[in-house]
PDB file of C-alpha atoms in Angstrom:
ATOM      1  CA  MET O   1       6.413  22.763   2.114  1.00  0.00           C
ATOM      2  CA  GLU O   2       2.858  21.558   1.525  1.00  0.00           C
ATOM      3  CA  VAL O   3       1.047  18.859   3.510  1.00  0.00           C
ATOM      4  CA  SER O   4      -2.288  17.462   2.370  1.00  0.00           C
ATOM      5  CA  SER O   5      -4.456  14.526   3.381  1.00  0.00           C
ATOM      6  CA  ILE O   6      -7.931  13.307   2.536  1.00  0.00           C
ATOM      7  CA  GLY O   7     -10.471  14.905   4.862  1.00  0.00           C
ATOM      8  CA  TYR O   8      -8.209  17.767   5.979  1.00  0.00           C
ATOM      9  CA  LEU O   9      -7.403  21.269   4.776  1.00  0.00           C
ATOM     10  CA  THR O  10      -4.111  21.583   2.901  1.00  0.00           C
ATOM     11  CA  SER O  11      -1.419  23.192   5.070  1.00  0.00           C
ATOM     12  CA  LYS O  12       1.508  25.212   3.705  1.00  0.00           C
ATOM     13  CA  ILE O  13       4.593  26.341   5.610  1.00  0.00           C
ATOM     14  CA  VAL O  14       8.022  27.655   4.637  1.00  0.00           C
ATOM     15  CA  VAL O  15      10.659  24.961   5.267  1.00  0.00           C
ATOM     16  CA  LYS O  16      12.862  27.428   7.174  1.00  0.00           C
ATOM     17  CA  GLU O  17       9.967  28.271   9.506  1.00  0.00           C
ATOM     18  CA  PHE O  18       9.208  24.575  10.046  1.00  0.00           C
ATOM     19  CA  LEU O  19      12.820  23.828  10.977  1.00  0.00           C
ATOM     20  CA  GLU O  20      12.742  26.665  13.503  1.00  0.00           C
ATOM     21  CA  LEU O  21       9.730  25.193  15.322  1.00  0.00           C
ATOM     22  CA  LYS O  22      10.478  23.832  18.797  1.00  0.00           C
ATOM     23  CA  GLU O  23       8.119  20.915  18.159  1.00  0.00           C
ATOM     24  CA  LYS O  24       8.303  19.952  14.500  1.00  0.00           C
ATOM     25  CA  VAL O  25       4.643  18.982  14.233  1.00  0.00           C
ATOM     26  CA  ILE O  26       2.115  20.119  11.641  1.00  0.00           C
ATOM     27  CA  ILE O  27      -1.505  19.937  12.793  1.00  0.00           C
ATOM     28  CA  LEU O  28      -4.026  19.629   9.977  1.00  0.00           C
ATOM     29  CA  LYS O  29      -7.511  21.070  10.386  1.00  0.00           C
ATOM     30  CA  GLU O  30     -10.424  18.826   9.497  1.00  0.00           C
ATOM     31  CA  ASP O  31     -12.361  19.904   6.408  1.00  0.00           C
ATOM     32  CA  ILE O  32     -16.049  19.409   7.191  1.00  0.00           C
ATOM     33  CA  VAL O  33     -17.919  18.369   4.049  1.00  0.00           C
ATOM     34  CA  SER O  34     -21.563  17.475   3.538  1.00  0.00           C
ATOM     35  CA  LEU O  35     -22.816  16.755   0.043  1.00  0.00           C
ATOM     36  CA  ASP O  36     -26.304  15.736   1.137  1.00  0.00           C
ATOM     37  CA  GLU O  37     -27.783  18.967  -0.145  1.00  0.00           C
ATOM     38  CA  VAL O  38     -25.652  19.117  -3.300  1.00  0.00           C
ATOM     39  CA  ASN O  39     -27.127  17.834  -6.518  1.00  0.00           C
ATOM     40  CA  ILE O  40     -24.747  14.973  -7.263  1.00  0.00           C
ATOM     41  CA  MET O  41     -25.015  12.483 -10.113  1.00  0.00           C
ATOM     42  CA  ASN O  42     -25.988   8.857  -9.929  1.00  0.00           C
ATOM     43  CA  PRO O  43     -23.054   7.092  -8.191  1.00  0.00           C
ATOM     44  CA  GLN O  44     -22.494   4.826 -11.196  1.00  0.00           C
ATOM     45  CA  GLN O  45     -21.944   7.884 -13.391  1.00  0.00           C
ATOM     46  CA  TYR O  46     -19.095   9.047 -11.167  1.00  0.00           C
ATOM     47  CA  VAL O  47     -17.435   5.656 -11.512  1.00  0.00           C
ATOM     48  CA  LYS O  48     -17.828   5.722 -15.305  1.00  0.00           C
ATOM     49  CA  PHE O  49     -16.341   9.210 -15.555  1.00  0.00           C
ATOM     50  CA  ALA O  50     -13.530   8.265 -13.162  1.00  0.00           C
ATOM     51  CA  PHE O  51     -12.391   5.414 -15.411  1.00  0.00           C
ATOM     52  CA  LYS O  52     -12.988   7.427 -18.578  1.00  0.00           C
ATOM     53  CA  ASN O  53     -10.669  10.166 -17.275  1.00  0.00           C
ATOM     54  CA  LEU O  54      -8.152   7.861 -15.600  1.00  0.00           C
ATOM     55  CA  LYS O  55      -5.360   8.317 -18.147  1.00  0.00           C
ATOM     56  CA  LYS O  56      -5.798  12.101 -18.157  1.00  0.00           C
ATOM     57  CA  ASN O  57      -5.915  12.359 -14.364  1.00  0.00           C
ATOM     58  CA  THR O  58      -2.922  10.149 -13.542  1.00  0.00           C
ATOM     59  CA  VAL O  59       0.777  10.225 -14.396  1.00  0.00           C
ATOM     60  CA  SER O  60       0.513   7.992 -17.457  1.00  0.00           C
ATOM     61  CA  SER O  61       3.876   8.686 -19.088  1.00  0.00           C
ATOM     62  CA  VAL O  62       6.911   6.562 -18.228  1.00  0.00           C
ATOM     63  CA  HIS O  63       8.096   7.407 -14.728  1.00  0.00           C
ATOM     64  CA  GLU O  64      10.149   6.058 -11.850  1.00  0.00           C
ATOM     65  CA  LEU O  65       8.885   5.517  -8.316  1.00  0.00           C
ATOM     66  CA  LYS O  66      11.208   5.152  -5.329  1.00  0.00           C
ATOM     67  CA  ILE O  67       9.589   2.700  -2.934  1.00  0.00           C
ATOM     68  CA  LEU O  68      10.017   1.312   0.560  1.00  0.00           C
ATOM     69  CA  ASN O  69       8.336  -2.101   0.716  1.00  0.00           C
ATOM     70  CA  ARG O  70       7.659  -3.679   4.120  1.00  0.00           C
ATOM     71  CA  PHE O  71       6.477  -7.281   4.343  1.00  0.00           C
ATOM     72  CA  PHE O  72       5.370  -9.245   7.407  1.00  0.00           C
ATOM     73  CA  ALA O  73       4.718 -12.989   7.562  1.00  0.00           C
ATOM     74  CA  VAL O  74       2.036 -13.606  10.186  1.00  0.00           C
ATOM     75  CA  GLU O  75       0.908 -16.749  12.013  1.00  0.00           C
ATOM     76  CA  ASP O  76      -2.360 -16.731  13.950  1.00  0.00           C
ATOM     77  CA  ASP O  77      -2.421 -12.915  13.841  1.00  0.00           C
ATOM     78  CA  ILE O  78       1.096 -12.497  15.271  1.00  0.00           C
ATOM     79  CA  ALA O  79       3.935 -11.153  13.088  1.00  0.00           C
ATOM     80  CA  LYS O  80       6.762 -13.712  12.934  1.00  0.00           C
ATOM     81  CA  PHE O  81       9.067 -12.413  10.193  1.00  0.00           C
ATOM     82  CA  PHE O  82       9.828  -9.076   8.521  1.00  0.00           C
ATOM     83  CA  VAL O  83      11.516  -8.171   5.235  1.00  0.00           C
ATOM     84  CA  GLU O  84      12.177  -4.618   4.054  1.00  0.00           C
ATOM     85  CA  HIS O  85      13.305  -3.580   0.561  1.00  0.00           C
ATOM     86  CA  TYR O  86      14.223  -0.233  -0.932  1.00  0.00           C
ATOM     87  CA  LEU O  87      13.571  -0.367  -4.657  1.00  0.00           C
ATOM     88  CA  LYS O  88      12.737   1.537  -7.790  1.00  0.00           C
ATOM     89  CA  ILE O  89      10.098   0.668 -10.352  1.00  0.00           C
ATOM     90  CA  LYS O  90       9.588   1.843 -13.917  1.00  0.00           C
ATOM     91  CA  ASP O  91       5.898   2.257 -14.619  1.00  0.00           C
ATOM     92  CA  VAL O  92       3.169   4.101 -16.525  1.00  0.00           C
ATOM     93  CA  GLY O  93       0.498   4.086 -13.821  1.00  0.00           C
ATOM     94  CA  PRO O  94      -2.926   2.442 -14.143  1.00  0.00           C
ATOM     95  CA  ARG O  95      -2.844   2.471 -17.951  1.00  0.00           C
ATOM     96  CA  GLY O  96      -0.097  -0.146 -17.744  1.00  0.00           C
ATOM     97  CA  GLY O  97      -2.578  -2.754 -16.543  1.00  0.00           C
ATOM     98  CA  ILE O  98      -1.565  -5.383 -14.028  1.00  0.00           C
ATOM     99  CA  ASP O  99       2.105  -5.426 -15.058  1.00  0.00           C
ATOM    100  CA  ILE O 100       4.957  -3.326 -13.687  1.00  0.00           C
ATOM    101  CA  ARG O 101       7.439  -2.587 -16.472  1.00  0.00           C
ATOM    102  CA  ARG O 102      10.596  -3.031 -14.412  1.00  0.00           C
ATOM    103  CA  ILE O 103      11.603  -3.575 -10.777  1.00  0.00           C
ATOM    104  CA  GLY O 104      15.063  -2.848  -9.452  1.00  0.00           C
ATOM    105  CA  ILE O 105      15.757  -3.834  -5.842  1.00  0.00           C
ATOM    106  CA  LEU O 106      18.564  -1.741  -4.371  1.00  0.00           C
ATOM    107  CA  GLU O 107      18.717  -2.536  -0.650  1.00  0.00           C
ATOM    108  CA  GLY O 108      17.197  -5.008   1.782  1.00  0.00           C
ATOM    109  CA  ARG O 109      17.203  -6.303   5.336  1.00  0.00           C
ATOM    110  CA  LYS O 110      15.416  -8.962   7.381  1.00  0.00           C
ATOM    111  CA  SER O 111      14.370  -9.617  10.961  1.00  0.00           C
ATOM    112  CA  ALA O 112      14.851 -12.827  12.880  1.00  0.00           C
ATOM    113  CA  ASP O 113      12.624 -15.569  11.501  1.00  0.00           C
ATOM    114  CA  TYR O 114      10.216 -16.912  14.134  1.00  0.00           C
ATOM    115  CA  ARG O 115       7.896 -18.730  11.731  1.00  0.00           C
ATOM    116  CA  THR O 116       6.778 -22.277  12.323  1.00  0.00           C
ATOM    117  CA  TYR O 117       5.779 -22.661   8.667  1.00  0.00           C
ATOM    118  CA  LYS O 118       8.706 -21.206   6.742  1.00  0.00           C
ATOM    119  CA  ASP O 119       8.027 -22.780   3.359  1.00  0.00           C
ATOM    120  CA  ALA O 120       4.252 -22.505   3.270  1.00  0.00           C
ATOM    121  CA  ASN O 121       3.170 -21.524  -0.237  1.00  0.00           C
ATOM    122  CA  ILE O 122       0.750 -18.659   0.320  1.00  0.00           C
ATOM    123  CA  GLY O 123       1.497 -16.933  -2.951  1.00  0.00           C
ATOM    124  CA  ARG O 124       4.757 -17.028  -4.882  1.00  0.00           C
ATOM    125  CA  ILE O 125       4.622 -13.470  -6.115  1.00  0.00           C
ATOM    126  CA  TYR O 126       6.653 -10.383  -5.288  1.00  0.00           C
ATOM    127  CA  PRO O 127       4.463  -7.972  -3.259  1.00  0.00           C
ATOM    128  CA  VAL O 128       4.747  -5.041  -5.701  1.00  0.00           C
ATOM    129  CA  ASN O 129       3.585  -7.318  -8.520  1.00  0.00           C
ATOM    130  CA  PHE O 130       0.697  -8.503  -6.354  1.00  0.00           C
ATOM    131  CA  MET O 131      -0.132  -4.870  -5.561  1.00  0.00           C
ATOM    132  CA  ALA O 132      -0.503  -4.147  -9.288  1.00  0.00           C
ATOM    133  CA  LYS O 133      -2.454  -7.338  -9.924  1.00  0.00           C
ATOM    134  CA  ILE O 134      -5.232  -6.567  -7.407  1.00  0.00           C
ATOM    135  CA  ASP O 135      -5.397  -2.793  -8.008  1.00  0.00           C
ATOM    136  CA  PRO O 136      -8.970  -1.993  -9.163  1.00  0.00           C
ATOM    137  CA  LEU O 137      -7.737   0.933 -11.263  1.00  0.00           C
ATOM    138  CA  ARG O 138      -5.172  -1.244 -13.061  1.00  0.00           C
ATOM    139  CA  ARG O 139      -7.173  -4.427 -13.545  1.00  0.00           C
ATOM    140  CA  GLY O 140     -10.356  -2.534 -14.364  1.00  0.00           C
ATOM    141  CA  ILE O 141     -13.889  -3.007 -13.145  1.00  0.00           C
ATOM    142  CA  SER O 142     -16.919  -4.308 -15.018  1.00  0.00           C
ATOM    143  CA  ILE O 143     -19.017  -1.378 -13.822  1.00  0.00           C
ATOM    144  CA  LYS O 144     -22.378  -2.847 -14.839  1.00  0.00           C
ATOM    145  CA  ASP O 145     -21.789  -5.913 -12.635  1.00  0.00           C
ATOM    146  CA  TYR O 146     -21.918  -3.768  -9.495  1.00  0.00           C
ATOM    147  CA  LYS O 147     -24.539  -1.902  -7.553  1.00  0.00           C
ATOM    148  CA  TRP O 148     -23.011   1.500  -6.741  1.00  0.00           C
ATOM    149  CA  THR O 149     -23.980   3.443  -3.628  1.00  0.00           C
ATOM    150  CA  LYS O 150     -22.756   6.713  -2.091  1.00  0.00           C
ATOM    151  CA  ILE O 151     -21.621   5.901   1.451  1.00  0.00           C
ATOM    152  CA  GLY O 152     -19.983   9.175   2.468  1.00  0.00           C
ATOM    153  CA  ASP O 153     -18.143  12.328   1.493  1.00  0.00           C
ATOM    154  CA  THR O 154     -14.900  14.103   2.316  1.00  0.00           C
ATOM    155  CA  SER O 155     -12.414  16.417   0.613  1.00  0.00           C
ATOM    156  CA  TYR O 156      -8.848  16.645  -0.634  1.00  0.00           C
ATOM    157  CA  ASP O 157      -6.828  19.748  -1.485  1.00  0.00           C
ATOM    158  CA  GLY O 158      -9.917  21.921  -1.921  1.00  0.00           C
ATOM    159  CA  GLU O 159     -12.020  19.461  -3.917  1.00  0.00           C
ATOM    160  CA  ASP O 160     -15.117  17.745  -2.534  1.00  0.00           C
ATOM    161  CA  ILE O 161     -14.995  13.965  -2.761  1.00  0.00           C
ATOM    162  CA  VAL O 162     -17.838  11.479  -2.961  1.00  0.00           C
ATOM    163  CA  ILE O 163     -17.191   8.022  -1.469  1.00  0.00           C
ATOM    164  CA  ILE O 164     -18.829   5.303  -3.555  1.00  0.00           C
ATOM    165  CA  GLN O 165     -19.019   1.585  -2.813  1.00  0.00           C
ATOM    166  CA  GLY O 166     -19.643  -1.103  -5.394  1.00  0.00           C
ATOM    167  CA  VAL O 167     -21.228  -4.443  -4.506  1.00  0.00           C
ATOM    168  CA  ASN O 168     -20.754  -7.212  -7.059  1.00  0.00           C
ATOM    169  CA  GLN O 169     -24.113  -8.577  -8.189  1.00  0.00           C
ATOM    170  CA  VAL O 170     -22.585 -11.390 -10.267  1.00  0.00           C
ATOM    171  CA  GLN O 171     -19.754 -12.905  -8.192  1.00  0.00           C
ATOM    172  CA  LYS O 172     -21.140 -12.423  -4.700  1.00  0.00           C
ATOM    173  CA  ARG O 173     -18.654 -14.856  -3.162  1.00  0.00           C
ATOM    174  CA  LYS O 174     -15.868 -12.394  -3.947  1.00  0.00           C
ATOM    175  CA  ASN O 175     -17.345  -9.525  -1.964  1.00  0.00           C
ATOM    176  CA  TYR O 176     -14.007  -9.013  -0.177  1.00  0.00           C
ATOM    177  CA  LEU O 177     -12.923  -7.394  -3.449  1.00  0.00           C
ATOM    178  CA  ASP O 178     -15.909  -5.039  -3.597  1.00  0.00           C
ATOM    179  CA  PRO O 179     -14.321  -1.631  -4.259  1.00  0.00           C
ATOM    180  CA  VAL O 180     -14.766   1.663  -2.451  1.00  0.00           C
ATOM    181  CA  LEU O 181     -13.702   4.662  -4.553  1.00  0.00           C
ATOM    182  CA  TYR O 182     -12.998   8.223  -3.378  1.00  0.00           C
ATOM    183  CA  ILE O 183     -13.830  10.360  -6.438  1.00  0.00           C
ATOM    184  CA  GLY O 184     -13.519  14.129  -6.881  1.00  0.00           C
ATOM    185  CA  ILE O 185     -16.910  15.543  -7.881  1.00  0.00           C
ATOM    186  CA  ASP O 186     -15.370  18.110 -10.245  1.00  0.00           C
ATOM    187  CA  SER O 187     -12.298  16.405 -11.697  1.00  0.00           C
ATOM    188  CA  TYR O 188     -13.377  12.733 -11.357  1.00  0.00           C
ATOM    189  CA  LYS O 189      -9.923  12.017  -9.961  1.00  0.00           C
ATOM    190  CA  VAL O 190      -9.699   8.867  -7.835  1.00  0.00           C
ATOM    191  CA  TYR O 191      -7.814   9.915  -4.717  1.00  0.00           C
ATOM    192  CA  LYS O 192      -8.135   6.645  -2.837  1.00  0.00           C
ATOM    193  CA  THR O 193      -9.425   3.122  -3.280  1.00  0.00           C
ATOM    194  CA  ARG O 194      -9.965   0.358  -0.769  1.00  0.00           C
ATOM    195  CA  ASN O 195     -11.934  -2.832  -0.510  1.00  0.00           C
ATOM    196  CA  LYS O 196     -15.039  -3.231   1.633  1.00  0.00           C
ATOM    197  CA  ALA O 197     -13.055  -4.697   4.531  1.00  0.00           C
ATOM    198  CA  SER O 198     -10.424  -1.915   4.325  1.00  0.00           C
ATOM    199  CA  ASN O 199      -7.555  -4.416   4.259  1.00  0.00           C
ATOM    200  CA  VAL O 200      -6.481  -3.446   0.727  1.00  0.00           C
ATOM    201  CA  VAL O 201      -5.790   0.290   0.404  1.00  0.00           C
ATOM    202  CA  TYR O 202      -4.354   2.574  -2.302  1.00  0.00           C
ATOM    203  CA  ILE O 203      -3.797   6.314  -1.731  1.00  0.00           C
ATOM    204  CA  TYR O 204      -2.788   8.754  -4.451  1.00  0.00           C
ATOM    205  CA  LYS O 205      -1.225  12.211  -4.373  1.00  0.00           C
ATOM    206  CA  LYS O 206      -0.753  15.016  -6.894  1.00  0.00           C
ATOM    207  CA  ASN O 207       2.486  15.783  -8.687  1.00  0.00           C
ATOM    208  CA  THR O 208       3.467  19.356  -9.581  1.00  0.00           C
ATOM    209  CA  GLU O 209       1.137  19.225 -12.599  1.00  0.00           C
ATOM    210  CA  GLY O 210      -1.848  18.075 -10.552  1.00  0.00           C
ATOM    211  CA  LYS O 211      -1.781  14.522 -11.911  1.00  0.00           C
ATOM    212  CA  LEU O 212      -2.117  11.641  -9.470  1.00  0.00           C
ATOM    213  CA  TYR O 213       0.374   8.886  -8.726  1.00  0.00           C
ATOM    214  CA  LEU O 214       0.494   6.163  -6.082  1.00  0.00           C
ATOM    215  CA  SER O 215       1.610   7.434  -2.687  1.00  0.00           C
ATOM    216  CA  TYR O 216       0.771   4.588  -0.292  1.00  0.00           C
ATOM    217  CA  HIS O 217      -0.583   1.038  -0.355  1.00  0.00           C
ATOM    218  CA  ASN O 218      -1.157  -1.829   2.032  1.00  0.00           C
ATOM    219  CA  HIS O 219      -2.738  -5.234   1.657  1.00  0.00           C
ATOM    220  CA  TYR O 220      -3.542  -8.221   3.836  1.00  0.00           C
ATOM    221  CA  THR O 221      -4.161 -11.786   2.669  1.00  0.00           C
ATOM    222  CA  LYS O 222      -4.745 -14.982   4.624  1.00  0.00           C
ATOM    223  CA  ARG O 223      -5.305 -18.707   4.313  1.00  0.00           C
ATOM    224  CA  PHE O 224      -5.781 -21.635   6.679  1.00  0.00           C
ATOM    225  CA  ILE O 225      -3.696 -24.802   6.526  1.00  0.00           C
ATOM    226  CA  ASP O 226      -4.050 -28.080   8.386  1.00  0.00           C
ATOM    227  CA  LEU O 227      -1.713 -28.772  11.300  1.00  0.00           C
ATOM    228  CA  THR O 228       0.177 -32.039  11.571  1.00  0.00           C
ATOM    229  CA  GLU O 229       0.495 -33.717  14.966  1.00  0.00           C
ATOM    230  CA  GLU O 230       4.150 -32.654  15.008  1.00  0.00           C
ATOM    231  CA  HIS O 231       3.241 -29.001  14.522  1.00  0.00           C
ATOM    232  CA  GLN O 232       0.475 -29.254  17.116  1.00  0.00           C
ATOM    233  CA  LYS O 233       3.095 -30.379  19.647  1.00  0.00           C
ATOM    234  CA  ILE O 234       5.486 -27.566  18.664  1.00  0.00           C
ATOM    235  CA  LEU O 235       2.723 -24.983  18.961  1.00  0.00           C
ATOM    236  CA  GLN O 236       1.259 -26.651  22.054  1.00  0.00           C
ATOM    237  CA  THR O 237      -2.222 -26.540  20.590  1.00  0.00           C
ATOM    238  CA  THR O 238      -5.070 -28.892  19.793  1.00  0.00           C
ATOM    239  CA  ASN O 239      -6.293 -26.688  16.950  1.00  0.00           C
ATOM    240  CA  LYS O 240      -6.648 -28.513  13.663  1.00  0.00           C
ATOM    241  CA  GLN O 241      -5.589 -25.491  11.557  1.00  0.00           C
ATOM    242  CA  ILE O 242      -3.349 -22.440  11.659  1.00  0.00           C
ATOM    243  CA  LYS O 243      -4.031 -19.105  10.007  1.00  0.00           C
ATOM    244  CA  LEU O 244      -1.168 -17.880   7.843  1.00  0.00           C
ATOM    245  CA  SER O 245      -1.319 -14.348   6.532  1.00  0.00           C
ATOM    246  CA  LYS O 246       0.717 -11.609   4.907  1.00  0.00           C
ATOM    247  CA  ARG O 247       0.774  -7.909   5.678  1.00  0.00           C
ATOM    248  CA  ASN O 248       2.458  -5.706   3.117  1.00  0.00           C
ATOM    249  CA  GLU O 249       3.020  -1.968   3.095  1.00  0.00           C
ATOM    250  CA  VAL O 250       4.303   0.167   0.212  1.00  0.00           C
ATOM    251  CA  ILE O 251       5.431   3.749   0.815  1.00  0.00           C
ATOM    252  CA  VAL O 252       6.333   5.813  -2.252  1.00  0.00           C
ATOM    253  CA  LEU O 253       9.217   8.122  -1.364  1.00  0.00           C
ATOM    254  CA  GLY O 254       9.488  10.016  -4.641  1.00  0.00           C
ATOM    255  CA  ILE O 255       8.696  10.180  -8.349  1.00  0.00           C
ATOM    256  CA  GLU O 256      10.896  10.969 -11.364  1.00  0.00           C
ATOM    257  CA  THR O 257       9.278  11.846 -14.707  1.00  0.00           C
ATOM    258  CA  ASP O 258      12.351  13.120 -16.578  1.00  0.00           C
ATOM    259  CA  LYS O 259      13.201  10.230 -18.913  1.00  0.00           C
ATOM    260  CA  LYS O 260      16.866  11.234 -18.902  1.00  0.00           C
ATOM    261  CA  LYS O 261      17.021  10.765 -15.122  1.00  0.00           C
ATOM    262  CA  ILE O 262      15.050   7.510 -14.886  1.00  0.00           C
ATOM    263  CA  ASP O 263      17.423   4.734 -13.858  1.00  0.00           C
ATOM    264  CA  VAL O 264      15.832   1.437 -12.839  1.00  0.00           C
ATOM    265  CA  GLY O 265      17.750  -1.826 -12.765  1.00  0.00           C
ATOM    266  CA  ASN O 266      16.130  -5.161 -13.491  1.00  0.00           C
ATOM    267  CA  THR O 267      15.844  -7.615 -10.599  1.00  0.00           C
ATOM    268  CA  TYR O 268      14.247 -10.904 -11.606  1.00  0.00           C
ATOM    269  CA  VAL O 269      11.388 -11.393  -9.157  1.00  0.00           C
ATOM    270  CA  HIS O 270       8.866 -13.263 -11.326  1.00  0.00           C
ATOM    271  CA  ARG O 271       6.962 -15.740  -9.131  1.00  0.00           C
ATOM    272  CA  THR O 272       9.377 -15.012  -6.277  1.00  0.00           C
ATOM    273  CA  LYS O 273       8.431 -14.416  -2.661  1.00  0.00           C
ATOM    274  CA  MET O 274       9.988 -11.341  -1.118  1.00  0.00           C
ATOM    275  CA  GLU O 275      11.972 -13.307   1.460  1.00  0.00           C
ATOM    276  CA  ASP O 276      13.569 -15.379  -1.330  1.00  0.00           C
ATOM    277  CA  VAL O 277      15.048 -12.388  -3.182  1.00  0.00           C
ATOM    278  CA  LYS O 278      18.786 -12.240  -2.501  1.00  0.00           C
ATOM    279  CA  VAL O 279      19.850  -8.712  -1.522  1.00  0.00           C
ATOM    280  CA  ASN O 280      23.201  -7.771  -0.011  1.00  0.00           C
ATOM    281  CA  TYR O 281      22.892  -6.017   3.345  1.00  0.00           C
ATOM    282  CA  ASN O 282      24.389  -2.526   3.508  1.00  0.00           C
ATOM    283  CA  ALA O 283      24.506  -1.356   7.125  1.00  0.00           C
ATOM    284  CA  GLN O 284      25.778   2.090   6.112  1.00  0.00           C
ATOM    285  CA  PHE O 285      22.779   2.637   3.835  1.00  0.00           C
ATOM    286  CA  TRP O 286      20.223   1.757   6.523  1.00  0.00           C
ATOM    287  CA  GLY O 287      22.137   3.768   9.113  1.00  0.00           C
ATOM    288  CA  THR O 288      21.905   6.964   7.057  1.00  0.00           C
ATOM    289  CA  PHE O 289      18.668   6.378   5.134  1.00  0.00           C
ATOM    290  CA  ASN O 290      15.940   8.899   5.943  1.00  0.00           C
ATOM    291  CA  LEU O 291      13.093   6.547   6.842  1.00  0.00           C
ATOM    292  CA  PRO O 292       9.511   7.867   6.713  1.00  0.00           C
ATOM    293  CA  PRO O 293       7.591   8.215   9.998  1.00  0.00           C
ATOM    294  CA  PRO O 294       6.331   4.774  11.103  1.00  0.00           C
ATOM    295  CA  THR O 295       2.667   4.172  10.337  1.00  0.00           C
ATOM    296  CA  ASP O 296       0.270   2.518  12.793  1.00  0.00           C
ATOM    297  CA  TYR O 297       0.183  -0.419  10.357  1.00  0.00           C
ATOM    298  CA  TYR O 298       3.960  -0.822  10.690  1.00  0.00           C
ATOM    299  CA  LYS O 299       4.147  -0.160  14.446  1.00  0.00           C
ATOM    300  CA  LYS O 300       1.524  -2.827  15.215  1.00  0.00           C
ATOM    301  CA  SER O 301       3.463  -5.529  13.355  1.00  0.00           C
ATOM    302  CA  ILE O 302       6.870  -4.519  14.721  1.00  0.00           C
ATOM    303  CA  LYS O 303       5.475  -4.608  18.270  1.00  0.00           C
ATOM    304  CA  GLU O 304       4.196  -8.166  17.691  1.00  0.00           C
ATOM    305  CA  LEU O 305       7.512  -9.229  16.162  1.00  0.00           C
ATOM    306  CA  GLU O 306       9.559  -7.888  19.064  1.00  0.00           C
ATOM    307  CA  ALA O 307       7.213  -9.496  21.613  1.00  0.00           C
ATOM    308  CA  ASN O 308       7.949 -13.035  20.340  1.00  0.00           C
ATOM    309  CA  TYR O 309      11.209 -13.228  22.307  1.00  0.00           C
ATOM    310  CA  GLY O 310      11.637  -9.688  23.595  1.00  0.00           C
ATOM    311  CA  VAL O 311      14.299  -8.741  21.042  1.00  0.00           C
ATOM    312  CA  ALA O 312      14.242  -5.177  19.665  1.00  0.00           C
ATOM    313  CA  ILE O 313      13.980  -4.906  15.886  1.00  0.00           C
ATOM    314  CA  ASP O 314      17.284  -3.015  15.546  1.00  0.00           C
ATOM    315  CA  THR O 315      19.034  -5.806  17.451  1.00  0.00           C
ATOM    316  CA  GLN O 316      17.440  -8.370  15.141  1.00  0.00           C
ATOM    317  CA  PHE O 317      18.728  -6.456  12.113  1.00  0.00           C
ATOM    318  CA  GLU O 318      22.262  -6.432  13.536  1.00  0.00           C
ATOM    319  CA  LEU O 319      22.280 -10.135  14.412  1.00  0.00           C
ATOM    320  CA  VAL O 320      20.582 -11.488  11.293  1.00  0.00           C
ATOM    321  CA  ASN O 321      21.996  -9.376   8.476  1.00  0.00           C
ATOM    322  CA  ASN O 322      25.690  -9.099   9.383  1.00  0.00           C
TER     323      ASN O 322
END
């Protein structure tokens, strides 16, 4: 078994030895990197080479990703509703542009719905489609429109990484989309991207051939809407507006590149919000499904959701989905 993460040394352990550990915890050692004294190229050159080598460095043939998608509807920074889907997608990576070839939703479940604004239109798009639409590697970047600066360095799996931030010099009002790219100085592989505010994140990992594919993603979007007098009374507030936002997390659980084994259904989700997709609830599936360890991103939102009325999330699942 191999465990790797940006900024840490890769750790390897035999599965049998790991299972025999009293505390099944793997501690990664930080990989201290400083490229200040290394003769690196102009930051813009790294970005150019990264995009030039994107097809070569990523899994660009047809493949299947198994995904756990977690969506939270949030009002005034408090999670009010949660939807979770297990799905498969058929894709070709960044070379496919902003479109996912096929999405097949297999399982789903919901929490109790504590929203005040249940039908607010803050984007009628399925989260995985939105993820592809805003991905800087998929939609492309007009490199010359940005000022590129090295803002740090780290490492991944033995390769030094330069962290480069682009600031748009043409559309300065859209600086929330200004990209930060984590680029290998030898391979020009893009191991991670995020925006300046770090509320849109993509992390990539290597397959057995050393090519990268999406491993993790999260994004956050928000908008403000005016409150009616009726809603002000319900919320017991004199505020004129409420902030509605979405938190979405995508965890890739596996990849299949053998075309004979790729099997992705076709769920129609065009211009459909995640909570509007009809999925039958399978208690046996969720009871036996090997969920990944909860991230801090997930734990924060679940804690807020449970605090609304003091109801544990598992209890909400039982009451709402049966």
